[in-house]
Tab-separated table of C-alpha atoms in Angstrom:
chain	number	residue	atom	x	y	z
A	1	GLU	CA	19.409	34.803	272.520
A	2	ILE	CA	20.389	35.771	276.004
A	3	VAL	CA	23.435	34.692	277.536
A	4	LEU	CA	24.371	34.459	280.982
A	5	THR	CA	27.323	35.996	282.763
A	6	GLN	CA	28.400	33.890	285.698
A	7	SER	CA	30.895	35.706	288.557
A	8	PRO	CA	33.969	34.910	290.353
A	9	ASP	CA	35.344	32.294	287.765
A	10	THR	CA	36.702	30.947	290.092
A	11	LEU	CA	36.521	30.328	294.148
A	12	SER	CA	38.591	29.448	296.297
A	13	LEU	CA	37.135	29.095	299.746
A	14	SER	CA	38.044	26.666	302.855
A	15	PRO	CA	35.472	23.434	304.012
A	16	GLY	CA	33.238	25.535	306.387
A	17	GLU	CA	33.379	29.156	304.553
A	18	ARG	CA	30.172	30.272	302.718
A	19	ALA	CA	30.085	30.237	299.220
A	20	THR	CA	28.648	32.472	297.159
A	21	LEU	CA	27.847	32.366	293.511
A	22	SER	CA	27.223	34.900	291.215
A	23	CYS	CA	24.332	34.283	287.560
A	24	ARG	CA	24.126	37.545	286.011
A	25	ALA	CA	21.942	37.587	282.586
A	26	SER	CA	21.555	39.923	279.877
A	27	GLU	CA	17.814	40.470	279.474
A	28	SER	CA	14.949	39.421	282.110
A	29	VAL	CA	14.571	35.410	283.201
A	30	THR	CA	11.703	34.734	284.041
A	31	SER	CA	12.369	32.979	287.735
A	32	SER	CA	10.354	28.981	287.020
A	33	TYR	CA	13.034	28.879	284.343
A	34	LEU	CA	16.577	29.722	285.860
A	35	ALA	CA	18.583	26.233	287.292
A	36	TRP	CA	21.866	26.368	288.805
A	37	TYR	CA	24.274	22.882	288.362
A	38	GLN	CA	26.864	20.978	289.915
A	39	GLN	CA	29.377	19.298	288.431
A	40	LYS	CA	32.696	17.114	289.038
A	41	PRO	CA	35.721	16.602	286.775
A	42	GLY	CA	34.303	13.055	284.823
A	43	GLN	CA	31.170	13.573	285.266
A	44	ALA	CA	27.710	14.623	283.702
A	45	PRO	CA	26.101	17.937	285.597
A	46	ARG	CA	23.368	17.148	288.150
A	47	LEU	CA	20.303	19.160	288.342
A	48	LEU	CA	20.808	21.246	292.428
A	49	ILE	CA	18.706	24.812	291.582
A	50	TYR	CA	14.874	24.757	289.243
A	51	GLY	CA	12.373	27.730	289.178
A	52	ALA	CA	15.265	29.742	290.950
A	53	SER	CA	15.479	28.684	294.356
A	54	SER	CA	13.742	25.316	294.432
A	55	ARG	CA	16.153	22.592	295.308
A	56	ALA	CA	15.906	19.087	293.355
A	57	ASN	CA	15.832	16.019	295.017
A	58	GLY	CA	18.331	15.115	296.971
A	59	VAL	CA	19.919	18.232	297.089
A	60	PRO	CA	21.571	19.122	301.060
A	61	ASP	CA	19.784	21.561	302.089
A	62	ARG	CA	22.944	23.970	302.924
A	63	PHE	CA	21.835	24.672	298.767
A	64	SER	CA	19.753	27.668	297.800
A	65	GLY	CA	18.938	30.065	295.040
A	66	SER	CA	17.488	33.027	294.872
A	67	GLY	CA	16.928	36.094	292.852
A	68	SER	CA	14.602	37.687	289.888
A	69	GLY	CA	15.503	39.338	286.488
A	70	THR	CA	18.147	39.909	285.609
A	71	ASP	CA	20.655	38.962	288.610
A	72	PHE	CA	20.463	35.201	290.949
A	73	THR	CA	22.270	33.968	293.118
A	74	LEU	CA	23.622	30.858	294.678
A	75	THR	CA	24.696	29.779	298.251
A	76	ILE	CA	26.437	27.086	299.786
A	77	SER	CA	25.807	27.598	303.209
A	78	ARG	CA	28.812	25.576	304.948
A	79	LEU	CA	31.573	23.662	302.240
A	80	GLU	CA	31.484	20.321	302.290
A	81	PRO	CA	34.549	18.875	300.587
A	82	GLU	CA	32.647	17.360	298.514
A	83	ASP	CA	31.391	20.637	297.197
A	84	PHE	CA	33.886	21.310	295.090
A	85	ALA	CA	33.568	21.442	291.782
A	86	ALA	CA	31.805	23.430	288.769
A	87	TYR	CA	28.722	25.447	288.719
A	88	TYR	CA	26.846	26.519	286.232
A	89	CYS	CA	23.588	28.424	285.894
A	90	GLN	CA	21.023	27.848	283.047
A	91	GLN	CA	17.555	29.974	281.809
A	92	TYR	CA	15.293	29.298	279.005
A	93	ALA	CA	13.916	32.493	278.360
A	94	GLY	CA	10.898	30.791	276.193
A	95	SER	CA	12.643	31.900	273.205
A	96	ARG	CA	12.723	28.487	272.392
A	97	MET	CA	16.659	28.888	272.597
A	98	TYR	CA	18.129	27.505	276.784
A	99	SER	CA	21.513	28.932	277.543
A	100	PHE	CA	24.598	27.487	280.006
A	101	GLY	CA	26.628	30.019	282.071
A	102	GLN	CA	30.430	30.377	281.545
A	103	GLY	CA	30.395	28.224	284.856
A	104	THR	CA	32.735	29.010	288.110
A	105	LYS	CA	34.933	26.913	289.858
A	106	LEU	CA	34.818	26.337	292.885
A	107	GLU	CA	38.172	25.233	294.319
A	108	ILE	CA	39.669	24.490	298.418
A	109	LYS	CA	41.816	27.504	299.567
B	1	GLN	CA	14.239	4.196	288.329
B	2	VAL	CA	15.536	7.405	285.148
B	3	THR	CA	18.614	6.074	283.408
B	4	LEU	CA	19.670	7.674	279.581
B	5	ARG	CA	22.645	6.242	277.626
B	6	GLU	CA	24.246	8.120	274.497
B	7	SER	CA	25.670	6.506	271.563
B	8	GLY	CA	27.733	6.790	268.559
B	9	PRO	CA	30.777	7.097	267.250
B	10	ALA	CA	34.036	7.874	269.061
B	11	LEU	CA	35.436	9.378	266.148
B	12	VAL	CA	34.372	10.796	263.181
B	13	LYS	CA	36.374	12.810	260.322
B	14	PRO	CA	35.908	16.200	258.658
B	15	THR	CA	33.127	16.909	256.835
B	16	GLN	CA	30.737	13.508	258.620
B	17	THR	CA	27.771	13.404	259.352
B	18	LEU	CA	28.118	13.142	264.027
B	19	THR	CA	24.229	10.877	264.854
B	20	LEU	CA	24.369	9.910	268.400
B	21	ALA	CA	21.482	7.698	270.081
B	22	CYS	CA	19.513	8.141	273.595
B	23	THR	CA	18.636	5.395	275.022
B	24	PHE	CA	15.961	5.799	277.555
B	25	SER	CA	14.321	3.473	280.587
B	26	GLY	CA	11.900	4.784	283.210
B	27	PHE	CA	9.630	6.979	281.599
B	28	SER	CA	8.309	7.181	278.796
B	29	LEU	CA	8.212	9.850	275.546
B	30	THR	CA	5.145	9.735	275.504
B	31	THR	CA	3.769	11.244	278.704
B	32	SER	CA	2.523	14.464	278.700
B	33	GLY	CA	5.876	16.944	279.581
B	34	MET	CA	7.863	14.985	279.093
B	35	CYS	CA	10.956	15.654	276.900
B	36	VAL	CA	14.536	15.095	275.770
B	37	SER	CA	17.856	17.517	275.018
B	38	TRP	CA	21.008	16.791	273.973
B	39	ILE	CA	23.675	19.569	275.114
B	40	ARG	CA	27.277	19.233	274.166
B	41	GLN	CA	31.454	20.159	276.371
B	42	PRO	CA	33.973	21.052	274.144
B	43	PRO	CA	37.778	20.002	276.711
B	44	GLY	CA	38.055	22.023	279.215
B	45	LYS	CA	34.725	24.893	278.258
B	46	PRO	CA	31.108	25.132	279.469
B	47	LEU	CA	27.626	23.461	278.882
B	48	GLU	CA	25.819	24.653	275.325
B	49	TRP	CA	22.679	23.148	274.827
B	50	LEU	CA	21.861	21.575	271.773
B	51	ALA	CA	18.482	20.623	270.645
B	52	ARG	CA	15.145	19.494	272.455
B	53	ILE	CA	12.328	17.375	271.383
B	54	ASP	CA	8.858	17.038	273.251
B	55	TRP	CA	6.588	15.024	273.559
B	56	ASP	CA	4.921	16.089	271.214
B	57	ASP	CA	7.353	15.686	268.429
B	58	ASP	CA	7.710	19.794	268.938
B	59	LYS	CA	11.643	20.245	267.620
B	60	PHE	CA	13.661	22.533	269.790
B	61	TYR	CA	17.160	23.208	268.210
B	62	ASN	CA	20.234	25.629	269.102
B	63	THR	CA	19.875	28.840	266.103
B	64	SER	CA	23.491	29.051	265.547
B	65	LEU	CA	23.584	25.723	265.094
B	66	LYS	CA	20.477	24.769	263.480
B	67	THR	CA	20.987	24.063	259.466
B	68	ARG	CA	23.071	21.301	260.751
B	69	LEU	CA	21.326	19.277	263.562
B	70	THR	CA	18.543	17.437	263.508
B	71	ILE	CA	16.131	15.695	266.014
B	72	SER	CA	13.959	12.458	265.990
B	73	LYS	CA	12.508	10.209	267.769
B	74	ASP	CA	11.541	6.098	268.436
B	75	THR	CA	9.129	5.872	271.402
B	76	SER	CA	8.536	1.722	270.520
B	77	LYS	CA	11.829	1.871	271.222
B	78	ASN	CA	12.506	4.838	274.068
B	79	GLN	CA	15.179	6.194	271.832
B	80	VAL	CA	15.969	10.164	270.807
B	81	VAL	CA	17.919	10.402	268.236
B	82	LEU	CA	20.882	14.003	266.995
B	83	THR	CA	22.533	13.917	263.914
B	84	MET	CA	25.420	16.874	263.284
B	85	THR	CA	26.395	17.385	259.599
B	86	ASN	CA	29.418	18.792	258.497
B	87	MET	CA	31.358	18.168	261.632
B	88	ASP	CA	35.027	19.468	262.188
B	89	PRO	CA	37.727	19.635	265.107
B	90	VAL	CA	35.741	22.104	267.226
B	91	ASP	CA	33.087	19.717	267.671
B	92	THR	CA	35.198	17.677	270.094
B	93	ALA	CA	33.304	17.263	272.715
B	94	THR	CA	31.548	15.533	275.536
B	95	TYR	CA	27.487	15.175	273.844
B	96	TYR	CA	24.669	14.529	276.910
B	97	CYS	CA	21.335	13.887	276.844
B	98	ALA	CA	19.150	15.257	279.255
B	99	ARG	CA	15.501	14.402	280.309
B	100	LEU	CA	13.222	17.719	281.548
B	101	ILE	CA	9.604	17.545	282.094
B	102	ARG	CA	7.917	20.480	281.276
B	103	GLY	CA	5.910	22.516	284.409
B	104	GLY	CA	1.679	21.243	285.229
B	105	TYR	CA	2.161	19.243	282.616
B	106	ALA	CA	3.350	15.262	285.023
B	107	SER	CA	4.709	14.823	287.842
B	108	GLY	CA	8.362	15.889	288.937
B	109	SER	CA	8.165	18.311	286.868
B	110	THR	CA	10.735	21.571	287.364
B	111	ASP	CA	11.642	22.491	283.781
B	112	ALA	CA	15.105	22.200	283.992
B	113	PHE	CA	17.484	18.748	282.832
B	114	ASP	CA	17.040	17.046	285.815
B	115	ILE	CA	18.168	13.680	285.129
B	116	TRP	CA	21.384	13.597	282.655
B	117	GLY	CA	23.518	10.581	280.550
B	118	GLN	CA	27.105	9.771	281.646
B	119	GLY	CA	28.137	11.460	278.159
B	120	THR	CA	30.028	10.687	274.824
B	121	VAL	CA	33.054	11.225	273.719
B	122	VAL	CA	33.299	12.516	270.554
B	123	THR	CA	36.432	13.367	268.656
B	124	VAL	CA	36.334	15.049	264.724
B	125	SER	CA	39.852	14.131	263.290
B	126	SER	CA	41.420	13.339	259.690
């Protein structure tokens, strides 16, 4: 099973700043199968990025994804108040199993 | 508009079997590439993928829970059902169903969980 490790666990930033979230896989992941989700308290997760770098429908262009192999990054170029939430990366390696990272909580500084 | 809605008991006793239904609209599980998964989240913890069923009735399970899980579909009702046997307090969680469209099969494919239900809270306690 591929394990995804996200860092940091918590990121404290101010609105207007740039956020960089990391997701590292224990084995190489096909980029087509790497996604990022945003989850706010009491809500279901929302798909932000799929295929490592493609934005889902309706996602603002301040969100971008990059990376390949075992290292992937979600970048929020300029934080808006509504961006403070938990973020999860997720992979599918073709082994008939999916896994999620443990999450990064993005909080207001 | 695509929607999914989970339903099932809010409280189950230890050792009992949990049965959850995911009723969806706006797409068909007879369309090539369409899949539905179940994912859960214990309070304050990360997401955990449980199972997936595809348009062609192929089924995928979390290997650590495989012996306890069964996923099935009723295309006439637009419904996917998950059963989990031998429930334990550690299975207390919010259970979500979500759609996934396999890449290369249908319009809008992402190979990711693009639409989620609002979740249903299940507590396991005697």
